[in-house]
XYZ file of C-alpha atoms in Angstrom:
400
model
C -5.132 24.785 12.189
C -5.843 26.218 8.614
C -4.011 23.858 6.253
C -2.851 24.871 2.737
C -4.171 21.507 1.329
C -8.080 22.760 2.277
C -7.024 25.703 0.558
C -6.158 24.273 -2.502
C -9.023 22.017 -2.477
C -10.873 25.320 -3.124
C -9.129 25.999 -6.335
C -10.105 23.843 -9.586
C -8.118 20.781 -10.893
C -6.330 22.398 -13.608
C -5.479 25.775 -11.563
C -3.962 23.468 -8.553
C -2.102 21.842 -10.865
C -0.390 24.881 -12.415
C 0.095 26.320 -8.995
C 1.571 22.860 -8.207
C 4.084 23.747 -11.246
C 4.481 27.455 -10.327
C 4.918 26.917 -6.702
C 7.770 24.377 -7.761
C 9.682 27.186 -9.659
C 10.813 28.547 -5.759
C 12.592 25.260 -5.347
C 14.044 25.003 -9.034
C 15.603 29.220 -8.803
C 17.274 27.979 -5.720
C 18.566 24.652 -7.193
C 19.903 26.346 -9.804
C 22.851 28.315 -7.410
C 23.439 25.057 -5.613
C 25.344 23.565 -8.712
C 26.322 26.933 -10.548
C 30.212 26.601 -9.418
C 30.798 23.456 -10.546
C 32.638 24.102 -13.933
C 34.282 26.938 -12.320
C 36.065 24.942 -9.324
C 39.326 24.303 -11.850
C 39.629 27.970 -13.018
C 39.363 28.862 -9.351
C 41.941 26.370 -8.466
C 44.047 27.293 -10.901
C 44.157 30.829 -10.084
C 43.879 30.025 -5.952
C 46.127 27.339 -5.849
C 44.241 24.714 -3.762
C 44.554 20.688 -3.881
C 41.434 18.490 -4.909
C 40.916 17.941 -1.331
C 40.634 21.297 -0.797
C 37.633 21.086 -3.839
C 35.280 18.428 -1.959
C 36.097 20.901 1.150
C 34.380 23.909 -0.655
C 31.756 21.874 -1.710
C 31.521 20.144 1.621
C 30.661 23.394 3.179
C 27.633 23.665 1.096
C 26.347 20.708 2.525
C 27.835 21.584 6.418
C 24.650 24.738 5.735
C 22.151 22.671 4.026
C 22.748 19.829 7.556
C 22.470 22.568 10.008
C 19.655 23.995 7.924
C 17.735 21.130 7.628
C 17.599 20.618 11.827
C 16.245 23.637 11.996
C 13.763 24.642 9.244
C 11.203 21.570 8.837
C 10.053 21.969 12.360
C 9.961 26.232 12.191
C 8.388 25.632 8.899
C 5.614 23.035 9.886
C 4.835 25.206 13.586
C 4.708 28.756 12.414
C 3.902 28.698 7.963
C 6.471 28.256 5.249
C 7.190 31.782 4.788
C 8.863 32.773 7.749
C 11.220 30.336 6.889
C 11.151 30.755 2.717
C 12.176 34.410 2.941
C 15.455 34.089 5.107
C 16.393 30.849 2.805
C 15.993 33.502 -0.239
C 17.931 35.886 1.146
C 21.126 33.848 1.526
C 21.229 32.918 -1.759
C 21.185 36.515 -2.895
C 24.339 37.224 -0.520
C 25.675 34.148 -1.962
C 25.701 35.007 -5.110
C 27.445 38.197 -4.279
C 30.205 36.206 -2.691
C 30.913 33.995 -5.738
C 30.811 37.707 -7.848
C 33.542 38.639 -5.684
C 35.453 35.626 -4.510
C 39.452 36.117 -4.414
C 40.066 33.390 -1.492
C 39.344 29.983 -0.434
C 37.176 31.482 2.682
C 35.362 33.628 0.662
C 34.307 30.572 -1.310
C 33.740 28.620 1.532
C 31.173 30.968 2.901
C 29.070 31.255 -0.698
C 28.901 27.659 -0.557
C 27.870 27.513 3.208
C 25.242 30.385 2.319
C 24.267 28.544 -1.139
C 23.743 25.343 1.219
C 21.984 27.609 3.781
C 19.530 28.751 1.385
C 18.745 25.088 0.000
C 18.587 23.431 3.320
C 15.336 25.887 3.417
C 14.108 24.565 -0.211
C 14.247 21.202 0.187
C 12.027 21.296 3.950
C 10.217 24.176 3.444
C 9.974 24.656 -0.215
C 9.273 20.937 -1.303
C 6.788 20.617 1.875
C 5.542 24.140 0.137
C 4.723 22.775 -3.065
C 3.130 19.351 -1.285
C 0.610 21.765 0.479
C -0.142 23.198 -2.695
C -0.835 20.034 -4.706
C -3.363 18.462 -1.552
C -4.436 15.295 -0.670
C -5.610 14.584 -4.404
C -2.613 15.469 -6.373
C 0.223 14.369 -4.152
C 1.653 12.076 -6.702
C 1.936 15.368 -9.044
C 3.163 17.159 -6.030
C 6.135 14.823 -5.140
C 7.224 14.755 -8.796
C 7.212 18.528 -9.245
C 9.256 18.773 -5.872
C 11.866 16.443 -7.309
C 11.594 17.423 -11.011
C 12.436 21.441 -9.882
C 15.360 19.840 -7.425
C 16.948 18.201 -10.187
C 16.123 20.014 -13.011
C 17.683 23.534 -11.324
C 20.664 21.394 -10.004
C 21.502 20.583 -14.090
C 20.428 24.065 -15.681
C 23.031 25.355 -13.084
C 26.128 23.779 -14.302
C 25.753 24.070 -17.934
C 24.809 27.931 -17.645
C 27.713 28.423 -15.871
C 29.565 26.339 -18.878
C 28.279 28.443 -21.343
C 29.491 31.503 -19.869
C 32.391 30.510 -18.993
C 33.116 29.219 -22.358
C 31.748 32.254 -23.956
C 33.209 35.211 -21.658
C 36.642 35.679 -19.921
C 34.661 36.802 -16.761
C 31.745 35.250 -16.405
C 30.588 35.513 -12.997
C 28.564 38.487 -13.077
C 26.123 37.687 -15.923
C 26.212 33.974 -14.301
C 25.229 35.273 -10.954
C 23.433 38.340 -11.725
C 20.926 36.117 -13.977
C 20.667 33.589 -10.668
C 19.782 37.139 -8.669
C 16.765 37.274 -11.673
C 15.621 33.662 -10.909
C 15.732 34.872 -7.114
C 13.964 37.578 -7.488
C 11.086 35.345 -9.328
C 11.134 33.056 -6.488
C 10.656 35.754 -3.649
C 7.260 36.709 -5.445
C 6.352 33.054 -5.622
C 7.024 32.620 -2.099
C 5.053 35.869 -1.596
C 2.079 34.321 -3.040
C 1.780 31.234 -0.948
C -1.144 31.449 1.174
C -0.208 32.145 5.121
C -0.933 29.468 7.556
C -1.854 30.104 11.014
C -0.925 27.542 13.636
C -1.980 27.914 17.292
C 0.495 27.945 19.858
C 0.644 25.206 21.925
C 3.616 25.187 24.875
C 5.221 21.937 24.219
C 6.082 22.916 20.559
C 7.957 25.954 20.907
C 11.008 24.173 21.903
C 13.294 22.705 19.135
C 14.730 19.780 18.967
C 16.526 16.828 16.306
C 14.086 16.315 13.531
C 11.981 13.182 13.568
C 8.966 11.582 11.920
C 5.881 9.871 14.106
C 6.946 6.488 14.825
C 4.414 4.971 12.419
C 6.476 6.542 9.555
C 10.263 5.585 10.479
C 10.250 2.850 8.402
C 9.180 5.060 5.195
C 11.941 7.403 5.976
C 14.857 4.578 6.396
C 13.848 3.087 3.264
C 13.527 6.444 1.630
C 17.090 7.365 3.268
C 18.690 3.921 2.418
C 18.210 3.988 -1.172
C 18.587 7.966 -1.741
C 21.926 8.271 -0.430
C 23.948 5.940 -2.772
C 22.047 8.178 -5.331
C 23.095 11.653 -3.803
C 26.403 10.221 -2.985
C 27.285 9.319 -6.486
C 26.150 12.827 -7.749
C 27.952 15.176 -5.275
C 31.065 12.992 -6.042
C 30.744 13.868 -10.180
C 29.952 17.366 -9.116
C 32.748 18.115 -6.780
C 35.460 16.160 -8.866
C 34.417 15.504 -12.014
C 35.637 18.552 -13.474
C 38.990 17.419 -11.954
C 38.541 13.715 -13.624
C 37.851 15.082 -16.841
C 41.252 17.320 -16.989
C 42.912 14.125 -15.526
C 41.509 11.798 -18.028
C 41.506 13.969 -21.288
C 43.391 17.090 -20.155
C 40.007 18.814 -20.954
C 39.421 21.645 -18.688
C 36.558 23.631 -20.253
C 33.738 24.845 -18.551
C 31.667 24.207 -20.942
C 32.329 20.203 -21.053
C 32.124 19.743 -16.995
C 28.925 22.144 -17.095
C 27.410 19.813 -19.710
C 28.368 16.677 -18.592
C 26.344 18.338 -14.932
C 23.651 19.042 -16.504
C 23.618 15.965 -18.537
C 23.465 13.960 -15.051
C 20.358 15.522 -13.600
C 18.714 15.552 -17.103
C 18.935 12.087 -17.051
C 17.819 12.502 -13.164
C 14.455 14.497 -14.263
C 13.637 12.337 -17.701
C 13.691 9.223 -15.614
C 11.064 10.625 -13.371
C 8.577 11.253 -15.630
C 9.319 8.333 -17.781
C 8.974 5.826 -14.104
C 6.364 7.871 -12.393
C 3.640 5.491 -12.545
C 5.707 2.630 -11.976
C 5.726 1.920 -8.209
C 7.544 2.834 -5.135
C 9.565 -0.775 -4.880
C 10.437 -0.892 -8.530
C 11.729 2.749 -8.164
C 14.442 1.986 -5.458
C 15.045 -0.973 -7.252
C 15.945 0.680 -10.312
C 17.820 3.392 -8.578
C 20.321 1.204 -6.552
C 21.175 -1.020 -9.859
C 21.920 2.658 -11.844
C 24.409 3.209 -8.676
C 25.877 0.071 -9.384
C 26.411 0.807 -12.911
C 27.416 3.998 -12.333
C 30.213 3.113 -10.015
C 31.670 0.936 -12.201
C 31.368 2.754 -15.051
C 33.557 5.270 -13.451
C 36.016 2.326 -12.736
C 36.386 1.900 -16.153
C 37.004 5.659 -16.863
C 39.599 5.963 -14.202
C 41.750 3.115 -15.047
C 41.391 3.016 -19.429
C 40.953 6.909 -19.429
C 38.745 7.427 -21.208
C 36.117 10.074 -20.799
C 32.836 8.045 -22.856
C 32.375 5.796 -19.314
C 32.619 8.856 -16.564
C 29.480 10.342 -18.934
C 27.416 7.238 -18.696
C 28.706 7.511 -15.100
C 27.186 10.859 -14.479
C 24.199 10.054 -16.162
C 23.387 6.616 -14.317
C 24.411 8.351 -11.095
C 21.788 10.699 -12.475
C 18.994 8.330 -12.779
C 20.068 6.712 -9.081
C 19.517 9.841 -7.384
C 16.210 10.786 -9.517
C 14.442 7.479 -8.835
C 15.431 7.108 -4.893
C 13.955 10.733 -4.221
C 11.201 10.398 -6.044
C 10.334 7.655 -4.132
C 11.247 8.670 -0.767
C 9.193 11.802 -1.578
C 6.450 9.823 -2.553
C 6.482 8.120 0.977
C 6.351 10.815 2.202
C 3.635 12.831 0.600
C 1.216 9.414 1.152
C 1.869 8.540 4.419
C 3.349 11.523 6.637
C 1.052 14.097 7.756
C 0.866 17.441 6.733
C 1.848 19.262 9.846
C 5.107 16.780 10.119
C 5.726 16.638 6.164
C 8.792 19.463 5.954
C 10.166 17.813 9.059
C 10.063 14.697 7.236
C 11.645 15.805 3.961
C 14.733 17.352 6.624
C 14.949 13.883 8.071
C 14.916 12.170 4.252
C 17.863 14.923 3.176
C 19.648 14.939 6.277
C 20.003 10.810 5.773
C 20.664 11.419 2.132
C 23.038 13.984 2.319
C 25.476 13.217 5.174
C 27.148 10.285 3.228
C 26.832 12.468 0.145
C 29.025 15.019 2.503
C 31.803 12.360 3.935
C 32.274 10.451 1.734
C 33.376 12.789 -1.434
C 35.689 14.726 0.599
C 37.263 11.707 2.162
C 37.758 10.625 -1.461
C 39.147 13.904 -2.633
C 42.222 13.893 0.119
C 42.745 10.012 -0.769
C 42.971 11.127 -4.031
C 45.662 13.439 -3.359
C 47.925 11.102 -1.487
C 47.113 7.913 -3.462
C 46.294 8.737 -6.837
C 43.365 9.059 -9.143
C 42.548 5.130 -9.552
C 42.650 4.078 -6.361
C 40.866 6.783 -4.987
C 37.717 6.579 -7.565
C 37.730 3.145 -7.025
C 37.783 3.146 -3.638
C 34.676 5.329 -3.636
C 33.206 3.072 -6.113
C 33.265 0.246 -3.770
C 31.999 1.663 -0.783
C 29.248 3.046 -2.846
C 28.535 -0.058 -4.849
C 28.129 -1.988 -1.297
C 26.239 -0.034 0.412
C 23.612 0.716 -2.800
C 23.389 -3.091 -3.167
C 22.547 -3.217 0.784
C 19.423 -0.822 0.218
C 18.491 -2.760 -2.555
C 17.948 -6.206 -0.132
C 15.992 -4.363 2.556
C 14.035 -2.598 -0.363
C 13.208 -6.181 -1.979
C 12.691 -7.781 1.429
C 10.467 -4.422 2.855
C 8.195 -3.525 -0.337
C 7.105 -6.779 -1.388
C-alpha cells in the first residue's frame, strides 16, 4: 500500500504544512454551501408558504444525504484513494447550487439540501481523512485543526455571504451561488492535486458494509461522539430556526442579521480552536459540554424575556461546544486510528454526531408549531442540557 503520509514525509516542514492548509480549502468550498440557505429559509417561507416544521424538514434532508453519505464514502475512500470519492462529492454540490438558483417548491429545496448534504457527507470522510494524509504522522495535531478550522470556518462564511446579498440585492441567489460554483471550481483542482493512492485488492474488502473502527479504537470514537453531538445539535438547531426565533423575538427578518448571527456562531467555533489547541483532549470536551450548557440556557432566557442579546451568546457558545468536541474527537482520531481506517472513522464520529443533530431539531420545529415558541426551545434546551452534562461525566471519569 502506498500511503499519502510517506508521501508527504518527502516534502519539507514548511511545504507540508501549507499543503496541510491548501488541501483544507476542499473541505472549507464545500462547507461553505452547507450553511448558505440559512438566512434565506424565511424569504422562502414567506413566498412558499411552509410551517417551521416544514424548515427543520428542509434542513433535515441535508443531513438524511450527509447519513447515507457517510456509510458509504469512508470505506470507498480508505479501499480505493480519496479521489474517486472527492470528485462525485464535488459534483453534487455544483447541481446543488443550481437547484437553490432555481428553487420555486418545497421539493426542489429538499433535493439541494439532500445534494448539499450529499456532497459534505464526502468532505467530512474523505476530505478531512484527505487533509490528515497530507499533514502525516508528524503534523497530525496541525492536520486535525485544519480539518475542523475549514469545517467551521466555511459553515460561518456561508451564512453571512448569503446575508450580505440578500441584504444588498432583491435576487440574490445567483451571485450567492454562482460565487459558491467559483469556490467549487477551486476545490476540484485541489482535489486534482492530491497524490493517487493505490491499494491492492484483497477479496474480503470489496464488500461494503456499516462503518466501524478496530475494536481498540471504539472507545475514542464514543467519547469523540458523546461530547460532539450536544455541540452539533445545538448548532443545526440555531441554523435551522434561528432565523425564525429572531423574527419571533424582535420581528427582525433580515438576512443580513440571521447570516451574521451564523457566522458569528462558527467564528466563535474556529477562534476557540486555535485559542485551546494545545490544551488537551479532556479539557477540550470538558469545555465544550459546559458551552452547551450555557448555550441552552441562554436560549431559555431569549425565548421567554425576548430578547435577542441571549439567543447571540446562544449561537456563539453553541459555537464554541461544537468547535471544541470536534476538535477533539478529530484529534482521537488522527493519534490513534490508522491511516487506512481514518475516513471510516471520521464517518463513524459524524454519523454519531449528526443523527441527534438531525432528530432532534426537526422534532423541535413541529413541537414548536403545535405548542408554541417557549415550550418548544425549552424543551430542546433540556434534552440537550442533559444529555451534554452526561458526556461530560464519562469524559471526566474516561480521560483522567
Amino acid at each position: 500500500m502506498v500511503s499519502y503520509s510517506h508521501q508527504a514525509e518527502c516534502i519539507g516542514s514548511a511545504p507540508r504544512e501549507w499543503r496541510i492548509w491548501t488541501t483544507a480549502l476542499l473541505v472549507m468550498a464545500v462547507f461553505v454551501l452547507s450553511n448558505s440557505a440559512t438566512p434565506l429559509y424565511v424569504s422562502w417561507q414567506q413566498e412558499l408558504g411552509f410551517s417551521n416544521g416544514t424548515i427543520t424538514l428542509i434542513f433535515a434532508a441535508y443531513i438524511v444525504g450527509l447519513l447515507a453519505t457517510l456509510l458509504v464514502a469512508g470505506q470507498l475512500s480508505d479501499r480505493y484513494g480519496r479521489k474517486p470519492v472527492l470528485f462525485p462529492g464535488l459534483a453534487a454540490a455544483v447541481l446543488a447550487c443550481v437547484l437553490f438558483i432555481t428553487a420555486s417548491s418545497v421539493a426542489t429545496l429538499l433535493l439541494a439540501r439532500l445534494l448539499s448534504g450529499i456532497a459534505v457527507g464526502v468532505m467530512v470522510s474523505a476530505g478531512m481523512a484527505s487533509v490528515m494524509d497530507v499533514g502525516g504522522s508528524a503534523r497530525r495535531h496541525t492536520a486535525s485543526l485544519a480539518a475542523s478550522v475549514a469545517m467551521v470556518l466555511g459553515a460561518g462564511l456561508g451564512p453571512l455571504l448569503s446575508g450580505i446579498l440578500g441584504e444588498l440585492l432583491t435576487r440574490p441567489l445567483v451571485p450567492l451561488f454562482g460565487t459558491q460554483l467559483l469556490l467549487l471550481a477551486s476545490a476540484f483542482a485541489v482535489a486534482g492535486s492530491l497524490p493517487r493512492r493505490r491499494v491492492p485488492a484483497r477479496h474480503n474488502e470489496w464488500r461494503l458494509r456499516m462503518p466501524s473502527v478496530p475494536k481498540v479504537n471504539q472507545m475514542h470514537l464514543a467519547l469523540g461522539i458523546a461530547v460532539f453531538a450536544p455541540g452539533i445539535s445545538s448548532t443545526s438547531f440555531i441554523l435551522s430556526l434561528g432565523p425564525s426565533l429572531l423574527k419571533k423575538l424582535l420581528d427582525v427578518s433580515s438576512p443580513l442579521v440571521s447570516g451574521g448571527m451564523a457566522c458569528l456562531m462558527f467564528l466563535s467555533a474556529t477562534g476557540v480552536q486555535f485559542l485551546l489547541k494545545n490544551r488537551s483532549i479532556r479539557s477540550q470536551f470538558l469545555m465544550s459540554t459546559a458551552s452547551v450548557f450555557l448555550a441552552m440556557l441562554c436560549m431559555a432566557i431569549a425565548v421567554w424575556t425576548s430578547t435577542v442579546a441571549p439567543l447571540v451568546l446562544a449561537a456563539m457558545l453553541a459555537g464554541v461546544g461544537q468547535g471544541l468536541g470536534q476538535l477533539g474527537g478529530l484529534t482521537l482520531i488522527g493519534l490513534h486510528v490508522p491511516e487506512h481506517r481514518r475516513a471510516e472513522a471520521n464517518a463513524v464520529l459524524n454519523i454519531g454526531g449528526y443523527i441527534p443533530a438531525a432528530i432532534l431539531p426537526v422534532c423541535t420545529g413541529f413541537l414548536i408549531d403545535y405548542t408554541g415558541l417557549a415550550v418548544g426551545a425549552t424543551s430542546f434546551a433540556v434534552i440537550l442540557t442533559t444529555v451534554a452534562m452526561i458526556a461530560a461525566g464519562v469524559v471526566s471519569v474516561k480521560l483522567r
